[in-house]
Short mmCIF file of N, CA and C in Angstrom, two decimals:
data_model
loop_
_atom_site.label_atom_id
_atom_site.label_comp_id
_atom_site.label_asym_id
_atom_site.label_seq_id
_atom_site.Cartn_x
_atom_site.Cartn_y
_atom_site.Cartn_z
N MET A 241 59.49 64.57 27.46
CA MET A 241 60.23 63.96 28.56
C MET A 241 59.24 63.52 29.63
N SER A 242 59.45 62.33 30.18
CA SER A 242 58.56 61.83 31.22
C SER A 242 58.79 62.61 32.53
N GLU A 243 57.83 62.51 33.42
CA GLU A 243 57.94 63.15 34.73
C GLU A 243 59.13 62.56 35.51
N THR A 244 59.28 61.27 35.43
CA THR A 244 60.38 60.60 36.14
C THR A 244 61.72 61.08 35.61
N GLU A 245 61.85 61.16 34.30
CA GLU A 245 63.10 61.65 33.71
C GLU A 245 63.32 63.13 34.06
N ARG A 246 62.25 63.93 34.04
CA ARG A 246 62.38 65.36 34.37
C ARG A 246 62.92 65.53 35.79
N ILE A 247 62.41 64.75 36.72
CA ILE A 247 62.87 64.84 38.10
C ILE A 247 64.32 64.38 38.21
N ALA A 248 64.66 63.26 37.58
CA ALA A 248 66.04 62.77 37.63
C ALA A 248 66.99 63.78 37.01
N ARG A 249 66.64 64.33 35.87
CA ARG A 249 67.50 65.33 35.21
C ARG A 249 67.62 66.60 36.07
N GLY A 250 66.52 66.99 36.71
CA GLY A 250 66.56 68.15 37.59
C GLY A 250 67.46 67.94 38.79
N LEU A 251 67.48 66.70 39.31
CA LEU A 251 68.41 66.36 40.39
C LEU A 251 69.85 66.44 39.87
N ILE A 252 70.09 65.81 38.74
CA ILE A 252 71.44 65.73 38.19
C ILE A 252 72.02 67.11 37.89
N ASP A 253 71.22 67.94 37.23
CA ASP A 253 71.75 69.27 36.85
C ASP A 253 71.40 70.35 37.86
N ARG A 254 70.78 69.93 38.97
CA ARG A 254 70.48 70.83 40.10
C ARG A 254 69.53 71.97 39.74
N THR A 255 68.57 71.67 38.85
CA THR A 255 67.58 72.68 38.47
C THR A 255 66.20 72.38 39.02
N LEU A 256 66.03 71.22 39.65
CA LEU A 256 64.72 70.88 40.22
C LEU A 256 64.42 71.85 41.36
N PRO A 257 63.26 72.51 41.33
CA PRO A 257 62.93 73.40 42.45
C PRO A 257 62.88 72.62 43.77
N LYS A 258 63.41 73.21 44.81
CA LYS A 258 63.48 72.55 46.12
C LYS A 258 62.11 72.05 46.57
N ALA A 259 61.06 72.81 46.29
CA ALA A 259 59.71 72.42 46.70
C ALA A 259 59.25 71.13 46.02
N GLU A 260 59.87 70.79 44.89
CA GLU A 260 59.50 69.57 44.17
C GLU A 260 60.31 68.35 44.61
N TRP A 261 61.28 68.54 45.50
CA TRP A 261 62.12 67.44 45.94
C TRP A 261 61.44 66.73 47.11
N THR A 262 60.32 66.09 46.79
CA THR A 262 59.48 65.39 47.76
C THR A 262 59.92 63.94 47.90
N HIS A 263 59.27 63.22 48.79
CA HIS A 263 59.55 61.79 48.94
C HIS A 263 59.28 61.05 47.62
N HIS A 264 58.16 61.37 46.98
CA HIS A 264 57.84 60.71 45.70
C HIS A 264 58.85 61.08 44.63
N ALA A 265 59.37 62.29 44.65
CA ALA A 265 60.42 62.67 43.70
C ALA A 265 61.70 61.87 43.97
N HIS A 266 62.01 61.66 45.23
CA HIS A 266 63.16 60.81 45.57
C HIS A 266 62.99 59.41 44.97
N LEU A 267 61.77 58.87 45.09
CA LEU A 267 61.51 57.53 44.56
C LEU A 267 61.64 57.51 43.04
N ARG A 268 61.13 58.54 42.37
CA ARG A 268 61.25 58.60 40.91
C ARG A 268 62.72 58.72 40.50
N ALA A 269 63.47 59.55 41.19
CA ALA A 269 64.90 59.70 40.86
C ALA A 269 65.64 58.39 41.14
N GLY A 270 65.33 57.74 42.24
CA GLY A 270 65.95 56.46 42.54
C GLY A 270 65.62 55.41 41.49
N LEU A 271 64.35 55.36 41.09
CA LEU A 271 63.93 54.42 40.05
C LEU A 271 64.69 54.69 38.75
N TRP A 272 64.75 55.93 38.34
CA TRP A 272 65.45 56.28 37.10
C TRP A 272 66.91 55.81 37.17
N HIS A 273 67.56 56.06 38.28
CA HIS A 273 68.96 55.67 38.43
C HIS A 273 69.14 54.15 38.41
N VAL A 274 68.27 53.42 39.08
CA VAL A 274 68.40 51.96 39.10
C VAL A 274 68.12 51.39 37.70
N VAL A 275 67.12 51.92 37.01
CA VAL A 275 66.81 51.45 35.65
C VAL A 275 67.98 51.71 34.71
N HIS A 276 68.57 52.90 34.78
CA HIS A 276 69.61 53.28 33.83
C HIS A 276 71.02 52.83 34.20
N HIS A 277 71.26 52.58 35.49
CA HIS A 277 72.63 52.29 35.92
C HIS A 277 72.78 51.02 36.75
N GLY A 278 71.69 50.38 37.11
CA GLY A 278 71.76 49.22 38.00
C GLY A 278 71.94 49.67 39.43
N PRO A 279 71.64 48.79 40.39
CA PRO A 279 71.63 49.21 41.80
C PRO A 279 72.99 49.63 42.35
N PHE A 280 74.06 48.98 41.94
CA PHE A 280 75.36 49.29 42.54
C PHE A 280 75.88 50.65 42.09
N GLN A 281 75.79 50.92 40.81
CA GLN A 281 76.21 52.24 40.33
C GLN A 281 75.21 53.31 40.76
N ALA A 282 73.94 52.95 40.82
CA ALA A 282 72.91 53.92 41.22
C ALA A 282 73.20 54.50 42.60
N ILE A 283 73.58 53.67 43.56
CA ILE A 283 73.82 54.19 44.90
C ILE A 283 74.97 55.17 44.91
N ASN A 284 76.02 54.90 44.16
CA ASN A 284 77.14 55.84 44.12
C ASN A 284 76.74 57.15 43.46
N LEU A 285 76.00 57.06 42.37
CA LEU A 285 75.55 58.28 41.69
C LEU A 285 74.58 59.06 42.56
N LEU A 286 73.63 58.37 43.17
CA LEU A 286 72.65 59.07 44.02
C LEU A 286 73.33 59.74 45.20
N ARG A 287 74.27 59.08 45.81
CA ARG A 287 75.00 59.66 46.95
C ARG A 287 75.60 61.01 46.55
N ASP A 288 76.33 61.03 45.47
CA ASP A 288 76.99 62.26 45.03
C ASP A 288 75.98 63.30 44.55
N ARG A 289 74.99 62.85 43.79
CA ARG A 289 74.04 63.79 43.20
C ARG A 289 73.09 64.39 44.23
N ILE A 290 72.65 63.60 45.19
CA ILE A 290 71.77 64.15 46.23
C ILE A 290 72.54 65.13 47.10
N ARG A 291 73.74 64.79 47.48
CA ARG A 291 74.55 65.72 48.28
C ARG A 291 74.76 67.04 47.54
N ALA A 292 75.14 66.96 46.26
CA ALA A 292 75.37 68.17 45.48
C ALA A 292 74.08 68.96 45.31
N TYR A 293 72.99 68.27 45.05
CA TYR A 293 71.70 68.95 44.91
C TYR A 293 71.34 69.66 46.21
N ASN A 294 71.47 68.95 47.33
CA ASN A 294 71.15 69.56 48.63
C ASN A 294 71.93 70.86 48.83
N GLU A 295 73.22 70.81 48.57
CA GLU A 295 74.05 72.01 48.73
C GLU A 295 73.58 73.13 47.81
N SER A 296 73.15 72.78 46.61
CA SER A 296 72.73 73.81 45.64
C SER A 296 71.44 74.50 46.04
N VAL A 297 70.62 73.83 46.87
CA VAL A 297 69.37 74.46 47.32
C VAL A 297 69.44 74.90 48.77
N GLY A 298 70.65 74.90 49.34
CA GLY A 298 70.84 75.42 50.69
C GLY A 298 70.56 74.44 51.81
N THR A 299 70.51 73.16 51.50
CA THR A 299 70.32 72.15 52.55
C THR A 299 71.68 71.57 52.90
N ALA A 300 72.07 71.72 54.14
CA ALA A 300 73.36 71.20 54.60
C ALA A 300 73.30 69.69 54.75
N ASN A 301 74.37 69.03 54.38
CA ASN A 301 74.50 67.58 54.58
C ASN A 301 75.27 67.38 55.89
N THR A 302 74.53 67.18 56.96
CA THR A 302 75.12 67.08 58.30
C THR A 302 74.64 65.79 58.98
N ASP A 303 74.97 65.64 60.24
CA ASP A 303 74.50 64.49 61.01
C ASP A 303 73.01 64.54 61.30
N THR A 304 72.36 65.67 61.00
CA THR A 304 70.93 65.79 61.30
C THR A 304 70.10 66.26 60.11
N SER A 305 70.72 66.54 58.99
CA SER A 305 69.93 66.97 57.82
C SER A 305 70.64 66.59 56.52
N GLY A 306 69.88 66.66 55.45
CA GLY A 306 70.45 66.39 54.15
C GLY A 306 70.54 64.91 53.84
N TYR A 307 71.57 64.55 53.10
CA TYR A 307 71.73 63.19 52.60
C TYR A 307 71.74 62.17 53.74
N HIS A 308 71.05 61.03 53.49
CA HIS A 308 70.96 59.95 54.48
C HIS A 308 71.32 58.64 53.79
N GLU A 309 72.52 58.12 54.08
CA GLU A 309 73.03 56.93 53.40
C GLU A 309 72.14 55.70 53.58
N THR A 310 71.72 55.42 54.79
CA THR A 310 70.94 54.20 55.03
C THR A 310 69.59 54.26 54.34
N ILE A 311 68.91 55.38 54.40
CA ILE A 311 67.61 55.49 53.73
C ILE A 311 67.78 55.39 52.21
N THR A 312 68.79 56.04 51.67
CA THR A 312 69.01 55.97 50.23
C THR A 312 69.29 54.53 49.80
N ARG A 313 70.19 53.86 50.49
CA ARG A 313 70.50 52.47 50.12
C ARG A 313 69.31 51.55 50.35
N PHE A 314 68.54 51.79 51.41
CA PHE A 314 67.33 51.01 51.65
C PHE A 314 66.42 51.08 50.43
N TYR A 315 66.18 52.30 49.94
CA TYR A 315 65.27 52.44 48.80
C TYR A 315 65.86 51.92 47.50
N VAL A 316 67.15 51.96 47.32
CA VAL A 316 67.74 51.36 46.12
C VAL A 316 67.48 49.85 46.14
N VAL A 317 67.62 49.21 47.30
CA VAL A 317 67.32 47.78 47.42
C VAL A 317 65.85 47.53 47.13
N VAL A 318 64.98 48.31 47.74
CA VAL A 318 63.53 48.15 47.55
C VAL A 318 63.15 48.35 46.08
N ILE A 319 63.69 49.38 45.46
CA ILE A 319 63.39 49.66 44.05
C ILE A 319 63.90 48.53 43.16
N ASP A 320 65.11 48.05 43.41
CA ASP A 320 65.66 46.96 42.61
C ASP A 320 64.79 45.71 42.73
N ARG A 321 64.35 45.39 43.91
CA ARG A 321 63.47 44.23 44.10
C ARG A 321 62.13 44.45 43.42
N PHE A 322 61.59 45.65 43.53
CA PHE A 322 60.34 45.99 42.85
C PHE A 322 60.49 45.78 41.35
N LEU A 323 61.59 46.26 40.78
CA LEU A 323 61.81 46.14 39.34
C LEU A 323 61.93 44.69 38.88
N SER A 324 62.36 43.81 39.76
CA SER A 324 62.51 42.41 39.37
C SER A 324 61.18 41.75 39.08
N ARG A 325 60.09 42.34 39.58
CA ARG A 325 58.77 41.78 39.33
C ARG A 325 57.86 42.71 38.53
N ALA A 326 58.34 43.91 38.22
CA ALA A 326 57.52 44.89 37.49
C ALA A 326 57.51 44.58 36.00
N ASP A 327 56.47 45.02 35.33
CA ASP A 327 56.36 44.90 33.88
C ASP A 327 57.21 46.01 33.27
N ARG A 328 58.41 45.67 32.85
CA ARG A 328 59.37 46.66 32.35
C ARG A 328 59.04 47.12 30.93
N ASP A 329 58.00 46.54 30.32
CA ASP A 329 57.58 46.98 28.99
C ASP A 329 56.75 48.27 29.06
N ARG A 330 56.26 48.61 30.24
CA ARG A 330 55.49 49.85 30.39
C ARG A 330 56.42 51.04 30.44
N ASP A 331 55.85 52.23 30.22
CA ASP A 331 56.70 53.42 30.27
C ASP A 331 57.12 53.69 31.71
N LEU A 332 58.21 54.43 31.85
CA LEU A 332 58.82 54.64 33.16
C LEU A 332 57.89 55.34 34.14
N ASP A 333 57.07 56.27 33.67
CA ASP A 333 56.13 56.93 34.58
C ASP A 333 55.09 55.95 35.13
N ALA A 334 54.63 55.03 34.31
CA ALA A 334 53.67 54.02 34.78
C ALA A 334 54.33 53.13 35.83
N ILE A 335 55.56 52.75 35.60
CA ILE A 335 56.30 51.95 36.57
C ILE A 335 56.49 52.75 37.87
N ALA A 336 56.84 54.02 37.73
CA ALA A 336 57.02 54.89 38.91
C ALA A 336 55.72 55.04 39.68
N ASP A 337 54.62 55.20 38.96
CA ASP A 337 53.32 55.32 39.64
C ASP A 337 53.00 54.05 40.44
N GLN A 338 53.31 52.89 39.88
CA GLN A 338 53.09 51.63 40.59
C GLN A 338 54.01 51.54 41.81
N LEU A 339 55.26 51.92 41.63
CA LEU A 339 56.21 51.92 42.75
C LEU A 339 55.68 52.79 43.89
N ILE A 340 55.24 53.98 43.56
CA ILE A 340 54.74 54.92 44.57
C ILE A 340 53.48 54.37 45.23
N ALA A 341 52.59 53.78 44.43
CA ALA A 341 51.35 53.22 45.00
C ALA A 341 51.64 52.08 45.97
N GLU A 342 52.60 51.25 45.62
CA GLU A 342 52.89 50.07 46.44
C GLU A 342 53.86 50.35 47.60
N LEU A 343 54.84 51.22 47.37
CA LEU A 343 55.93 51.36 48.33
C LEU A 343 56.22 52.82 48.69
N GLY A 344 55.28 53.70 48.42
CA GLY A 344 55.52 55.13 48.60
C GLY A 344 55.31 55.67 50.00
N ASP A 345 54.97 54.82 50.94
CA ASP A 345 54.78 55.28 52.32
C ASP A 345 56.13 55.70 52.91
N GLN A 346 56.23 56.94 53.34
CA GLN A 346 57.48 57.45 53.91
C GLN A 346 57.95 56.67 55.13
N ARG A 347 57.04 56.01 55.79
CA ARG A 347 57.39 55.28 57.00
C ARG A 347 57.85 53.84 56.71
N LEU A 348 57.93 53.47 55.44
CA LEU A 348 58.33 52.11 55.07
C LEU A 348 59.65 51.67 55.74
N PRO A 349 60.68 52.50 55.76
CA PRO A 349 61.91 52.05 56.42
C PRO A 349 61.71 51.71 57.90
N LEU A 350 60.71 52.32 58.53
CA LEU A 350 60.48 52.07 59.96
C LEU A 350 59.81 50.71 60.22
N HIS A 351 59.46 50.00 59.16
CA HIS A 351 59.03 48.61 59.32
C HIS A 351 60.25 47.72 59.55
N HIS A 352 61.42 48.25 59.22
CA HIS A 352 62.66 47.48 59.30
C HIS A 352 63.64 48.02 60.34
N TYR A 353 63.53 49.30 60.63
CA TYR A 353 64.44 49.98 61.55
C TYR A 353 63.67 50.65 62.68
N SER A 354 64.23 50.61 63.87
CA SER A 354 63.68 51.44 64.95
C SER A 354 64.02 52.90 64.62
N GLU A 355 63.22 53.81 65.12
CA GLU A 355 63.47 55.23 64.85
C GLU A 355 64.84 55.65 65.36
N ALA A 356 65.19 55.19 66.56
CA ALA A 356 66.48 55.57 67.14
C ALA A 356 67.63 55.14 66.24
N ARG A 357 67.55 53.95 65.69
CA ARG A 357 68.62 53.44 64.84
C ARG A 357 68.64 54.17 63.49
N LEU A 358 67.47 54.29 62.86
CA LEU A 358 67.41 54.89 61.53
C LEU A 358 67.80 56.36 61.54
N PHE A 359 67.42 57.07 62.55
CA PHE A 359 67.68 58.51 62.56
C PHE A 359 68.93 58.90 63.35
N SER A 360 69.80 57.92 63.55
CA SER A 360 71.06 58.20 64.22
C SER A 360 72.06 58.81 63.24
N PRO A 361 73.01 59.58 63.74
CA PRO A 361 74.07 60.11 62.87
C PRO A 361 74.84 59.00 62.15
N VAL A 362 75.02 57.87 62.79
CA VAL A 362 75.74 56.76 62.17
C VAL A 362 75.00 56.29 60.92
N ALA A 363 73.68 56.14 61.01
CA ALA A 363 72.87 55.69 59.86
C ALA A 363 72.83 56.73 58.76
N ARG A 364 72.89 57.97 59.12
CA ARG A 364 72.90 59.03 58.11
C ARG A 364 74.22 59.01 57.32
N ARG A 365 75.31 58.71 58.00
CA ARG A 365 76.64 58.75 57.37
C ARG A 365 76.99 57.47 56.62
N ALA A 366 76.51 56.31 57.11
CA ALA A 366 76.93 55.03 56.53
C ALA A 366 75.79 54.02 56.62
N TRP A 367 75.85 53.00 55.78
CA TRP A 367 74.84 51.94 55.79
C TRP A 367 74.89 51.19 57.12
N ILE A 368 73.71 50.96 57.69
CA ILE A 368 73.60 50.08 58.85
C ILE A 368 72.48 49.08 58.56
N GLU A 369 72.62 47.90 59.09
CA GLU A 369 71.63 46.85 58.91
C GLU A 369 70.37 47.16 59.72
N PRO A 370 69.22 46.69 59.26
CA PRO A 370 67.98 46.87 60.02
C PRO A 370 68.05 46.16 61.37
N ASP A 371 67.34 46.70 62.35
CA ASP A 371 67.31 46.05 63.67
C ASP A 371 65.95 45.43 63.99
N LEU A 372 64.94 45.65 63.15
CA LEU A 372 63.63 45.07 63.41
C LEU A 372 63.35 43.85 62.55
N ARG A 373 63.59 43.96 61.26
CA ARG A 373 63.43 42.82 60.35
C ARG A 373 64.21 43.09 59.08
N PRO A 374 64.65 42.03 58.42
CA PRO A 374 65.43 42.23 57.18
C PRO A 374 64.61 42.93 56.10
N ILE A 375 65.32 43.51 55.17
CA ILE A 375 64.64 44.17 54.05
C ILE A 375 64.12 43.10 53.11
#
């Protein structure tokens, strides 16, 4: 099993150790979901699966912690666009490594959103449009 699949499966069945649920793991799980389900279904699956995973490891999904709708949807869009130009003949881990190398900076959403807007309770609960520049 590839590393990307292992992380996605660990998210789905809630067996991934909390310490392994890093930003890069989020990107791998997002990539796996977009590849296997397309961007529209991926966002719905990720929303439910991340919330359930968070609860299973003791992370509350509140206005200040846990699942973040705008960040999740932002990365689904970014991943989908990345995949439109990626060499899909390579194995998924190689594609994930390229994704992380090119777009793995945790501050990437802040190129599009002000901190106040992105980290607001409204953005955590529901999708909001960027206020600095389009995605």
